[in-house]
Tab-separated table of C-alpha atoms and ligand atoms in Angstrom:
chain	number	residue	atom	x	y	z
A	441	UNK	CA	-22.867	8.328	-21.851
A	442	UNK	CA	-23.832	6.487	-18.743
A	443	UNK	CA	-27.321	5.673	-20.027
A	444	UNK	CA	-25.835	3.416	-22.717
A	445	UNK	CA	-23.323	1.847	-20.386
A	446	UNK	CA	-23.573	-1.605	-18.884
A	447	UNK	CA	-23.934	-1.446	-15.092
A	448	UNK	CA	-21.863	-3.723	-12.841
A	449	UNK	CA	-22.833	-3.775	-9.185
A	450	UNK	CA	-20.943	-4.905	-6.105
A	451	UNK	CA	-21.571	-4.721	-2.382
A	452	UNK	CA	-18.672	-4.559	0.037
A	453	UNK	CA	-18.684	-4.504	3.787
A	454	UNK	CA	-15.733	-3.296	5.810
A	455	UNK	CA	-15.277	-5.129	9.089
A	456	UNK	CA	-12.848	-6.626	11.564
A	457	UNK	CA	-12.300	-10.385	11.268
A	458	UNK	CA	-9.771	-13.140	11.823
A	459	UNK	CA	-7.652	-13.619	8.704
A	460	UNK	CA	-5.449	-16.648	8.227
A	461	UNK	CA	-2.230	-15.522	6.519
A	462	UNK	CA	-0.760	-19.033	6.771
A	463	UNK	CA	-2.072	-22.335	8.180
A	464	UNK	CA	-2.582	-21.728	11.899
A	465	UNK	CA	-1.376	-18.110	11.732
A	466	UNK	CA	-4.235	-15.687	12.166
A	467	UNK	CA	-4.308	-11.917	12.507
A	468	UNK	CA	-7.113	-9.528	13.415
A	469	UNK	CA	-7.565	-7.913	10.017
A	470	UNK	CA	-9.701	-5.067	8.795
A	471	UNK	CA	-10.907	-5.696	5.296
A	472	UNK	CA	-13.741	-5.945	2.803
A	473	UNK	CA	-16.111	-8.923	2.727
A	474	UNK	CA	-14.000	-10.721	5.336
A	475	UNK	CA	-11.056	-11.278	3.040
A	476	UNK	CA	-7.610	-9.798	2.373
A	477	UNK	CA	-7.383	-8.496	-0.309
A	478	UNK	CA	-11.057	-7.570	-0.643
A	479	UNK	CA	-13.083	-8.984	-3.564
A	480	UNK	CA	-11.669	-8.625	-7.081
A	481	UNK	CA	-13.953	-6.172	-8.851
A	482	UNK	CA	-14.215	-6.742	-12.598
A	483	UNK	CA	-15.684	-4.600	-15.310
A	484	UNK	CA	-15.268	-3.921	-18.994
A	485	UNK	CA	-13.996	-0.637	-20.324
A	486	UNK	CA	-16.889	1.812	-20.462
A	487	UNK	CA	-19.026	0.009	-17.874
A	488	UNK	CA	-20.634	1.867	-15.007
A	489	UNK	CA	-19.385	0.472	-11.745
A	490	UNK	CA	-21.648	0.738	-8.716
A	491	UNK	CA	-20.116	-0.264	-5.401
A	492	UNK	CA	-22.050	-0.035	-2.194
A	493	UNK	CA	-19.658	0.182	0.751
A	494	UNK	CA	-21.015	-0.503	4.206
A	495	UNK	CA	-18.742	0.370	7.108
A	496	UNK	CA	-18.772	-1.955	10.103
A	497	UNK	CA	-15.330	-0.920	11.316
A	498	UNK	CA	-15.037	0.814	14.680
A	499	UNK	CA	-13.934	4.024	12.921
A	500	UNK	CA	-14.790	6.018	9.772
A	501	UNK	CA	-13.463	4.845	6.428
A	502	UNK	CA	-13.481	5.993	2.825
A	503	UNK	CA	-12.576	4.128	-0.383
A	504	UNK	CA	-10.233	5.586	-3.006
A	505	UNK	CA	-10.179	4.153	-6.549
A	506	UNK	CA	-6.500	4.307	-7.359
A	507	UNK	CA	-5.846	5.070	-11.044
A	508	UNK	CA	-9.444	5.439	-12.192
A	509	UNK	CA	-10.236	8.623	-14.136
A	510	UNK	CA	-13.529	9.258	-12.373
A	511	UNK	CA	-15.422	12.392	-11.250
A	512	UNK	CA	-13.825	14.211	-8.300
A	513	UNK	CA	-16.860	13.522	-6.108
A	514	UNK	CA	-16.197	9.748	-6.421
A	515	UNK	CA	-12.437	9.895	-5.787
A	516	UNK	CA	-12.852	8.784	-2.180
A	517	UNK	CA	-10.838	11.288	-0.221
A	518	UNK	CA	-11.795	13.292	2.843
A	519	UNK	CA	-11.623	16.413	0.641
A	520	UNK	CA	-14.530	15.415	-1.602
A	521	UNK	CA	-16.592	13.062	0.531
A	522	UNK	CA	-17.749	12.762	4.100
A	523	UNK	CA	-16.025	9.677	5.528
A	524	UNK	CA	-18.377	6.729	5.974
A	525	UNK	CA	-19.147	6.582	9.696
A	526	UNK	CA	-19.415	3.233	11.503
A	527	UNK	CA	-22.792	1.705	10.656
A	528	UNK	CA	-23.245	3.883	7.564
A	529	UNK	CA	-22.946	3.129	3.847
A	530	UNK	CA	-21.979	5.007	0.704
A	531	UNK	CA	-22.637	4.180	-2.926
A	532	UNK	CA	-19.805	4.834	-5.346
A	533	UNK	CA	-20.911	5.119	-8.969
A	534	UNK	CA	-18.666	5.931	-11.898
A	535	UNK	CA	-17.725	4.865	-15.411
A	536	UNK	CA	-14.431	3.000	-15.837
A	537	UNK	CA	-13.003	4.676	-18.960
A	538	UNK	CA	-9.731	2.749	-19.275
A	539	UNK	CA	-8.703	-0.892	-19.419
A	540	UNK	CA	-5.967	-1.967	-17.019
A	541	UNK	CA	-5.001	-3.108	-13.552
A	542	UNK	CA	-6.385	-0.760	-10.926
A	543	UNK	CA	-7.079	-1.038	-7.231
A	544	UNK	CA	-9.059	0.381	-4.394
A	545	UNK	CA	-7.966	1.105	-0.866
A	546	UNK	CA	-8.927	2.954	2.263
A	547	UNK	CA	-8.010	6.629	2.205
A	548	UNK	CA	-8.811	7.172	5.896
A	549	UNK	CA	-6.268	6.525	8.609
A	550	UNK	CA	-4.341	4.718	5.861
A	551	UNK	CA	-1.312	3.718	7.888
A	552	UNK	CA	-3.602	1.614	10.073
A	553	UNK	CA	-6.444	0.645	7.733
A	554	UNK	CA	-4.322	-0.360	4.741
A	555	UNK	CA	-1.811	-2.159	6.918
A	556	UNK	CA	-4.663	-4.245	8.302
A	557	UNK	CA	-6.034	-5.198	4.881
A	558	UNK	CA	-8.395	-2.543	3.529
A	559	UNK	CA	-7.540	-2.892	-0.156
A	560	UNK	CA	-8.394	-4.909	-3.257
A	561	UNK	CA	-8.063	-5.053	-7.045
A	562	UNK	CA	-10.223	-3.539	-9.755
A	563	UNK	CA	-9.602	-5.133	-13.146
A	564	UNK	CA	-10.939	-3.441	-16.245
A	565	UNK	CA	-10.898	-5.553	-19.401
A	566	UNK	CA	-11.206	-4.664	-23.047
A	567	UNK	CA	-11.453	-6.608	-26.286
A	568	UNK	CA	-8.082	-5.176	-27.356
A	569	UNK	CA	-6.350	-7.047	-24.485
A	570	UNK	CA	-3.792	-9.583	-25.748
A	571	UNK	CA	-4.947	-13.200	-25.570
A	572	UNK	CA	-2.805	-15.244	-23.184
A	573	UNK	CA	-3.443	-18.705	-21.758
A	574	UNK	CA	-4.504	-17.584	-18.310
A	575	UNK	CA	-4.489	-14.606	-16.061
A	576	UNK	CA	-3.447	-14.174	-12.440
A	577	UNK	CA	-3.622	-11.339	-10.014
A	578	UNK	CA	-0.763	-10.956	-7.533
A	579	UNK	CA	-1.258	-8.332	-4.834
A	580	UNK	CA	1.931	-7.687	-2.913
A	581	UNK	CA	1.854	-6.620	0.721
A	582	UNK	CA	3.690	-7.033	3.980
A	583	UNK	CA	2.461	-6.873	7.540
A	584	UNK	CA	4.394	-5.870	10.600
A	585	UNK	CA	3.240	-7.960	13.519
A	586	UNK	CA	4.192	-7.941	17.171
A	587	UNK	CA	5.988	-10.998	18.602
A	588	UNK	CA	2.524	-12.169	19.674
A	589	UNK	CA	1.517	-12.140	15.994
A	590	UNK	CA	-0.844	-9.193	16.090
A	591	UNK	CA	-0.908	-5.610	14.838
A	592	UNK	CA	0.536	-3.010	17.117
A	593	UNK	CA	-2.169	-0.848	18.648
A	594	UNK	CA	-2.258	2.847	17.903
A	595	UNK	CA	-1.171	4.827	14.912
A	596	UNK	CA	2.314	3.357	14.519
A	597	UNK	CA	3.969	6.745	14.722
A	598	UNK	CA	5.686	6.108	18.016
A	599	UNK	CA	9.052	5.304	16.546
A	600	UNK	CA	11.134	7.768	14.620
A	601	UNK	CA	12.331	5.205	12.102
A	602	UNK	CA	8.814	4.129	11.210
A	603	UNK	CA	7.708	7.653	10.553
A	604	UNK	CA	10.863	8.337	8.557
A	605	UNK	CA	11.344	5.108	6.638
A	606	UNK	CA	7.782	3.903	6.349
A	607	UNK	CA	6.629	0.636	7.853
A	608	UNK	CA	7.953	-2.645	6.572
A	609	UNK	CA	7.150	-5.968	8.161
A	610	UNK	CA	8.359	-9.534	7.846
A	611	UNK	CA	5.026	-11.144	7.042
A	612	UNK	CA	5.274	-11.193	3.238
A	613	UNK	CA	2.007	-11.652	1.413
A	614	UNK	CA	0.787	-12.403	-2.069
A	615	UNK	CA	-2.992	-12.153	-2.218
A	616	UNK	CA	-3.137	-12.063	1.563
A	617	UNK	CA	-1.211	-15.309	2.072
A	618	UNK	CA	2.301	-16.195	3.171
A	619	UNK	CA	4.217	-18.783	1.170
A	620	UNK	CA	1.693	-19.344	-1.630
A	621	UNK	CA	2.380	-22.020	-4.217
A	622	UNK	CA	1.155	-21.145	-7.715
A	623	UNK	CA	0.595	-23.997	-10.131
A	624	UNK	CA	0.926	-23.411	-13.819
A	625	UNK	CA	0.961	-25.627	-16.915
A	626	UNK	CA	4.158	-26.090	-18.922
A	627	UNK	CA	4.185	-24.487	-22.353
A	628	UNK	CA	1.746	-21.746	-21.444
A	629	UNK	CA	2.135	-17.998	-21.223
A	630	UNK	CA	0.089	-16.190	-18.607
A	631	UNK	CA	-0.717	-12.591	-17.817
A	632	UNK	CA	0.284	-11.739	-14.277
A	633	UNK	CA	-1.050	-8.499	-12.874
A	634	UNK	CA	1.045	-7.210	-9.973
A	635	UNK	CA	-0.203	-4.542	-7.595
A	636	UNK	CA	1.970	-3.244	-4.765
A	637	UNK	CA	-0.385	-2.566	-1.845
A	638	UNK	CA	2.357	-2.320	0.794
A	639	UNK	CA	2.741	0.713	3.034
A	640	UNK	CA	6.368	1.316	2.144
A	641	UNK	CA	8.004	-1.816	0.802
A	642	UNK	CA	9.548	-1.680	-2.659
A	643	UNK	CA	9.173	-4.849	-4.684
A	644	UNK	CA	11.888	-5.595	-7.234
A	645	UNK	CA	10.249	-8.496	-9.066
A	646	UNK	CA	12.574	-11.340	-10.002
A	647	UNK	CA	11.809	-14.827	-11.307
A	648	UNK	CA	15.193	-16.398	-10.647
A	649	UNK	CA	16.753	-14.827	-13.744
A	650	UNK	CA	14.053	-16.032	-16.142
A	651	UNK	CA	13.071	-13.479	-18.746
A	652	UNK	CA	9.576	-12.084	-18.779
A	653	UNK	CA	7.847	-9.311	-20.695
A	654	UNK	CA	6.378	-6.162	-19.185
A	655	UNK	CA	3.159	-5.568	-21.115
A	656	UNK	CA	1.366	-2.968	-19.034
A	657	UNK	CA	1.579	-0.591	-16.130
A	658	UNK	CA	-0.629	1.844	-14.160
A	659	UNK	CA	-2.644	3.213	-17.091
A	660	UNK	CA	-2.900	0.001	-19.135
A	661	UNK	CA	-0.904	-1.607	-21.910
A	662	UNK	CA	2.493	-0.352	-23.070
A	663	UNK	CA	3.117	0.252	-26.770
A	664	UNK	CA	5.480	-2.716	-27.062
A	665	UNK	CA	6.346	-5.540	-24.641
A	666	UNK	CA	9.650	-4.998	-22.799
A	667	UNK	CA	11.768	-8.090	-22.155
A	668	UNK	CA	13.487	-7.964	-18.745
A	669	UNK	CA	14.596	-10.174	-15.865
A	670	UNK	CA	13.525	-7.746	-13.125
A	671	UNK	CA	11.206	-4.783	-12.659
A	672	UNK	CA	10.671	-2.401	-9.754
A	673	UNK	CA	7.120	-2.055	-8.421
A	674	UNK	CA	6.843	0.665	-5.781
A	675	UNK	CA	3.890	1.157	-3.427
A	676	UNK	CA	0.825	2.102	-5.474
A	677	UNK	CA	2.258	0.977	-8.816
A	678	UNK	CA	1.053	-1.836	-11.056
A	679	UNK	CA	2.955	-3.922	-13.551
A	680	UNK	CA	1.445	-6.505	-15.894
A	681	UNK	CA	3.786	-9.111	-17.284
A	682	UNK	CA	3.639	-12.017	-19.714
A	683	UNK	CA	5.193	-14.961	-17.837
A	684	UNK	CA	6.236	-18.223	-19.476
A	685	UNK	CA	6.374	-20.570	-21.178
A	686	UNK	CA	8.183	-22.673	-18.581
A	687	UNK	CA	9.218	-26.321	-18.690
A	688	UNK	CA	7.441	-29.184	-16.932
A	689	UNK	CA	8.890	-29.827	-13.496
A	690	UNK	CA	10.419	-26.368	-13.115
A	691	UNK	CA	9.989	-24.751	-9.748
A	692	UNK	CA	11.072	-21.239	-8.883
A	693	UNK	CA	10.424	-18.408	-6.474
A	694	UNK	CA	8.662	-15.102	-7.028
A	695	UNK	CA	11.138	-12.881	-5.255
A	696	UNK	CA	11.964	-9.315	-4.533
A	697	UNK	CA	15.637	-8.494	-5.078
A	698	UNK	CA	17.319	-6.134	-2.622
A	699	UNK	CA	16.458	-2.521	-3.442
A	700	UNK	CA	18.045	0.294	-1.509
A	701	UNK	CA	15.537	3.095	-1.117
A	702	UNK	CA	17.984	4.839	1.190
A	703	UNK	CA	16.448	4.138	4.570
A	704	UNK	CA	17.732	2.364	7.651
A	705	UNK	CA	16.315	-0.938	6.360
A	706	UNK	CA	18.953	-3.292	5.087
A	707	UNK	CA	17.923	-4.264	1.540
A	708	UNK	CA	17.220	-7.995	1.417
A	709	UNK	CA	16.352	-10.581	-1.193
A	710	UNK	CA	12.998	-12.058	-0.150
A	711	UNK	CA	10.672	-14.750	-1.375
A	712	UNK	CA	6.941	-14.071	-1.664
A	713	UNK	CA	5.660	-17.230	-3.375
A	714	UNK	CA	6.690	-20.343	-5.283
A	715	UNK	CA	5.729	-21.327	-8.821
A	716	UNK	CA	5.448	-24.996	-9.736
A	717	UNK	CA	5.192	-25.941	-13.377
A	718	UNK	CA	3.126	-29.055	-14.041
A	719	UNK	CA	2.180	-31.108	-17.108
A	720	UNK	CA	2.055	-29.240	-20.414
A	721	UNK	CA	-1.132	-27.865	-21.923
A	722	UNK	CA	-1.556	-26.518	-25.447
A	723	UNK	CA	-1.061	-22.790	-25.770
A	724	UNK	CA	-3.265	-20.283	-27.564
A	725	UNK	CA	-1.248	-17.296	-26.327
A	726	UNK	CA	-0.509	-14.603	-28.879
A	727	UNK	CA	1.360	-11.516	-27.794
A	728	UNK	CA	1.580	-9.008	-30.643
A	729	UNK	CA	4.759	-6.957	-31.094
A	730	UNK	CA	2.682	-3.810	-30.941
A	731	UNK	CA	0.092	-3.652	-28.168
A	732	UNK	CA	-1.259	-0.169	-28.839
A	733	UNK	CA	-0.285	3.394	-29.665
A	734	UNK	CA	0.164	5.991	-26.938
A	735	UNK	CA	0.215	9.474	-28.434
A	736	UNK	CA	2.877	11.661	-26.806
A	737	UNK	CA	1.327	14.420	-24.680
A	738	UNK	CA	4.260	16.819	-24.881
A	739	UNK	CA	7.832	16.942	-26.226
A	740	UNK	CA	10.732	16.492	-23.835
A	741	UNK	CA	11.568	20.215	-23.964
A	742	UNK	CA	7.995	21.415	-23.254
A	743	UNK	CA	8.104	24.443	-20.929
A	744	UNK	CA	7.530	23.628	-17.268
A	745	UNK	CA	4.244	24.994	-15.899
A	746	UNK	CA	4.758	24.039	-12.232
A	747	UNK	CA	7.530	22.993	-9.887
A	748	UNK	CA	6.842	20.427	-7.197
A	749	UNK	CA	9.603	19.835	-4.695
A	750	UNK	CA	9.588	16.836	-2.375
A	751	UNK	CA	11.864	17.091	0.624
A	752	UNK	CA	12.377	15.961	4.174
A	753	UNK	CA	13.159	18.715	6.617
A	754	UNK	CA	13.058	19.819	10.204
A	755	UNK	CA	9.892	21.338	11.582
A	756	UNK	CA	8.912	22.765	14.948
A	757	UNK	CA	5.885	20.489	15.132
A	758	UNK	CA	7.382	17.033	14.712
A	759	UNK	CA	11.127	17.363	14.549
A	760	UNK	CA	10.963	16.024	11.037
A	761	UNK	CA	8.420	16.574	8.309
A	762	UNK	CA	7.770	15.302	4.844
A	763	UNK	CA	7.334	18.326	2.652
A	764	UNK	CA	5.892	19.488	-0.651
A	765	UNK	CA	7.336	22.873	-1.647
A	766	UNK	CA	8.703	23.276	1.891
A	767	UNK	CA	5.358	22.794	3.624
A	768	UNK	CA	3.090	20.018	4.896
A	769	UNK	CA	-0.458	19.204	3.669
A	770	UNK	CA	-0.200	21.868	0.992
A	771	UNK	CA	-2.903	23.732	-0.917
A	772	UNK	CA	-1.398	24.033	-4.384
A	773	UNK	CA	-2.507	26.421	-7.147
A	774	UNK	CA	-5.495	25.450	-9.300
A	775	UNK	CA	-5.108	24.136	-12.842
A	776	UNK	CA	-7.479	24.857	-15.724
A	777	UNK	CA	-9.438	22.292	-17.718
A	778	UNK	CA	-7.819	21.845	-21.130
A	779	UNK	CA	-4.479	23.460	-20.188
A	780	UNK	CA	-1.579	21.069	-20.631
A	781	UNK	CA	0.339	20.568	-17.399
A	782	UNK	CA	4.082	20.058	-17.461
A	783	UNK	CA	5.285	19.574	-13.908
A	784	UNK	CA	8.857	19.295	-12.855
A	785	UNK	CA	8.852	17.071	-9.805
A	786	UNK	CA	12.123	17.248	-7.909
A	787	UNK	CA	13.060	14.883	-5.131
A	788	UNK	CA	15.379	17.045	-3.065
A	789	UNK	CA	15.603	14.464	-0.286
A	790	UNK	CA	18.077	11.629	0.210
A	791	UNK	CA	15.499	8.836	0.022
A	792	UNK	CA	13.104	7.506	-2.657
A	793	UNK	CA	9.481	8.662	-2.945
A	794	UNK	CA	6.745	7.210	-5.198
A	795	UNK	CA	4.814	10.261	-6.474
A	796	UNK	CA	1.074	9.601	-7.010
A	797	UNK	CA	-1.407	11.846	-8.823
A	798	UNK	CA	-5.098	11.154	-8.196
A	799	UNK	CA	-7.631	10.924	-11.006
A	800	UNK	CA	-5.397	11.600	-14.031
A	801	UNK	CA	-2.723	9.747	-15.960
A	802	UNK	CA	0.574	11.394	-16.736
A	803	UNK	CA	3.485	10.640	-19.050
A	804	UNK	CA	7.042	10.990	-17.844
A	805	UNK	CA	8.721	13.032	-20.597
A	806	UNK	CA	12.128	13.519	-19.007
A	807	UNK	CA	14.144	12.135	-16.106
A	808	UNK	CA	17.357	13.887	-15.060
A	809	UNK	CA	17.666	15.357	-18.565
A	810	UNK	CA	17.036	12.098	-20.435
A	811	UNK	CA	13.971	10.813	-22.270
A	812	UNK	CA	12.303	7.779	-20.643
A	813	UNK	CA	13.109	4.293	-21.956
A	814	UNK	CA	9.541	3.853	-23.191
A	815	UNK	CA	6.250	5.710	-23.148
A	816	UNK	CA	3.552	4.725	-20.637
A	817	UNK	CA	0.496	6.099	-18.874
A	818	UNK	CA	1.334	6.398	-15.195
A	819	UNK	CA	-0.366	7.506	-11.999
A	820	UNK	CA	2.497	6.609	-9.643
A	821	UNK	CA	6.179	7.086	-10.398
A	822	UNK	CA	9.215	6.532	-8.230
A	823	UNK	CA	11.730	9.322	-7.743
A	824	UNK	CA	15.154	8.327	-6.559
A	825	UNK	CA	17.067	10.799	-4.366
A	826	UNK	CA	18.058	14.068	-6.078
A	827	UNK	CA	16.042	13.088	-9.160
A	828	UNK	CA	14.119	15.483	-11.369
A	829	UNK	CA	11.323	14.250	-13.608
A	830	UNK	CA	9.112	16.162	-15.999
A	831	UNK	CA	5.592	14.810	-16.198
A	832	UNK	CA	2.914	15.912	-18.639
A	833	UNK	CA	-0.799	15.548	-18.021
A	834	UNK	CA	-4.029	17.012	-19.297
A	835	UNK	CA	-6.800	18.138	-16.943
A	836	UNK	CA	-9.868	16.978	-18.842
A	837	UNK	CA	-13.317	18.209	-17.954
A	838	UNK	CA	-13.543	16.857	-14.416
A	839	UNK	CA	-13.441	19.925	-12.204
A	840	UNK	CA	-13.123	19.544	-8.462
A	841	UNK	CA	-10.650	18.943	-5.744
A	842	UNK	CA	-7.798	16.515	-6.427
A	843	UNK	CA	-4.536	15.610	-4.785
A	844	UNK	CA	-1.064	14.266	-5.196
A	845	UNK	CA	1.124	12.643	-2.566
A	846	UNK	CA	3.918	10.248	-1.794
A	847	UNK	CA	2.521	6.693	-1.763
A	848	UNK	CA	4.685	5.647	1.171
A	849	UNK	CA	1.758	5.870	3.545
A	850	UNK	CA	3.754	7.166	6.502
A	851	UNK	CA	5.155	9.990	4.340
A	852	UNK	CA	1.697	10.870	3.059
A	853	UNK	CA	0.458	11.022	6.644
A	854	UNK	CA	3.478	13.068	7.712
A	855	UNK	CA	2.583	15.805	5.256
A	856	UNK	CA	4.027	14.946	1.837
A	857	UNK	CA	0.810	15.727	-0.020
A	858	UNK	CA	-1.016	18.559	-1.739
A	859	UNK	CA	-4.568	19.344	-2.765
A	860	UNK	CA	-5.435	21.445	-5.770
A	861	UNK	CA	-8.505	22.393	-7.774
A	862	UNK	CA	-9.193	21.617	-11.388
A	863	UNK	CA	-11.300	24.608	-12.509
B	2069	C2O	CU1	-3.392	4.940	-3.758
B	2069	C2O	CU2	-4.131	8.811	-2.425
B	2069	C2O	O1	-3.739	6.876	-3.111
B	2070	CU	CU1	7.870	9.357	0.482
């Protein structure tokens, strides 16, 4: 009930500005409130978020709220909203029903607008969140710059490999900066919220072999923390970890290990930031063994209600297209409110694709015949080549036009997307 809900208001202005990614290294960015990422929007679960977006870019834009279960009219796609013309504004207003790490980004001319910086984080808190010593947001991105240190003009589609592989660049950013140094106190455990905002780059998080705990993902907390030394975060995905405690004087890199997503890029180990551990501070961190309960939506053998095939194939139009059920920019069948959806998503291609569903969370109930390692609420899930996953999701009472697509932005633009109605 919105009338009882606390209202949190923000104003954001999209514009072109000079952004310093490293001392003395400036690019002509497009972003919100003259920063990359845009402002961190914060709310509490159940709040009404009101965001006024003014567009001062030279072209239309639109803001999508990735992962938020909001009304279709607020989803920020060209299907449900007139793009915000230069000089115009639009007020987004919706309740944030779930706690977790979410984000917003341009959904217009994405391959250009997101590459240039049109994205930011939306953090939704709740009193059931575990208490750690501190919290940090780490938004991962990369930029591909010309030798002169600027963005290439045009829509980036000139080169076959870029269209096929997605764009990766060598300017590696955490929170819009190259080579950040993060200072942390010894003896403390922090919550680090990672968001992969890159066009195509996969981020295989690694802290030099140190163990950390995955505590949350796209749709909020997991049931139990998962102790690991690495975790894959594909474009669009979020991962929350508990990091620490570390010892005084330790220094280590936040890296991405090589991940082969089967493109022409040579997988490399790359450093995004450095952590320096200073003098100890007392810790109040308490991470329970059980974070919450996630009721299963459907058993592993639930009958499939829809097949979605992702593939890459020849087409007369472009030579090569990125396909959903053998077509580009598909209109898929409607789904009915209250009818459980069990979709078998099959990646028939020879490269990875992160599958993203707008507006609803799903649970992966099977992957290549096996149950998943743990239950989670997801909105983006990576499919390796020749992989078949079964996802279950429930269309609740939010009729309208929704979509799903590959979150490699170049693949989305090249046709690997579908719209459908919830009726
Ligand atoms: Cu982040 Cu259409 O998505
Ligand atoms: Cu893809």
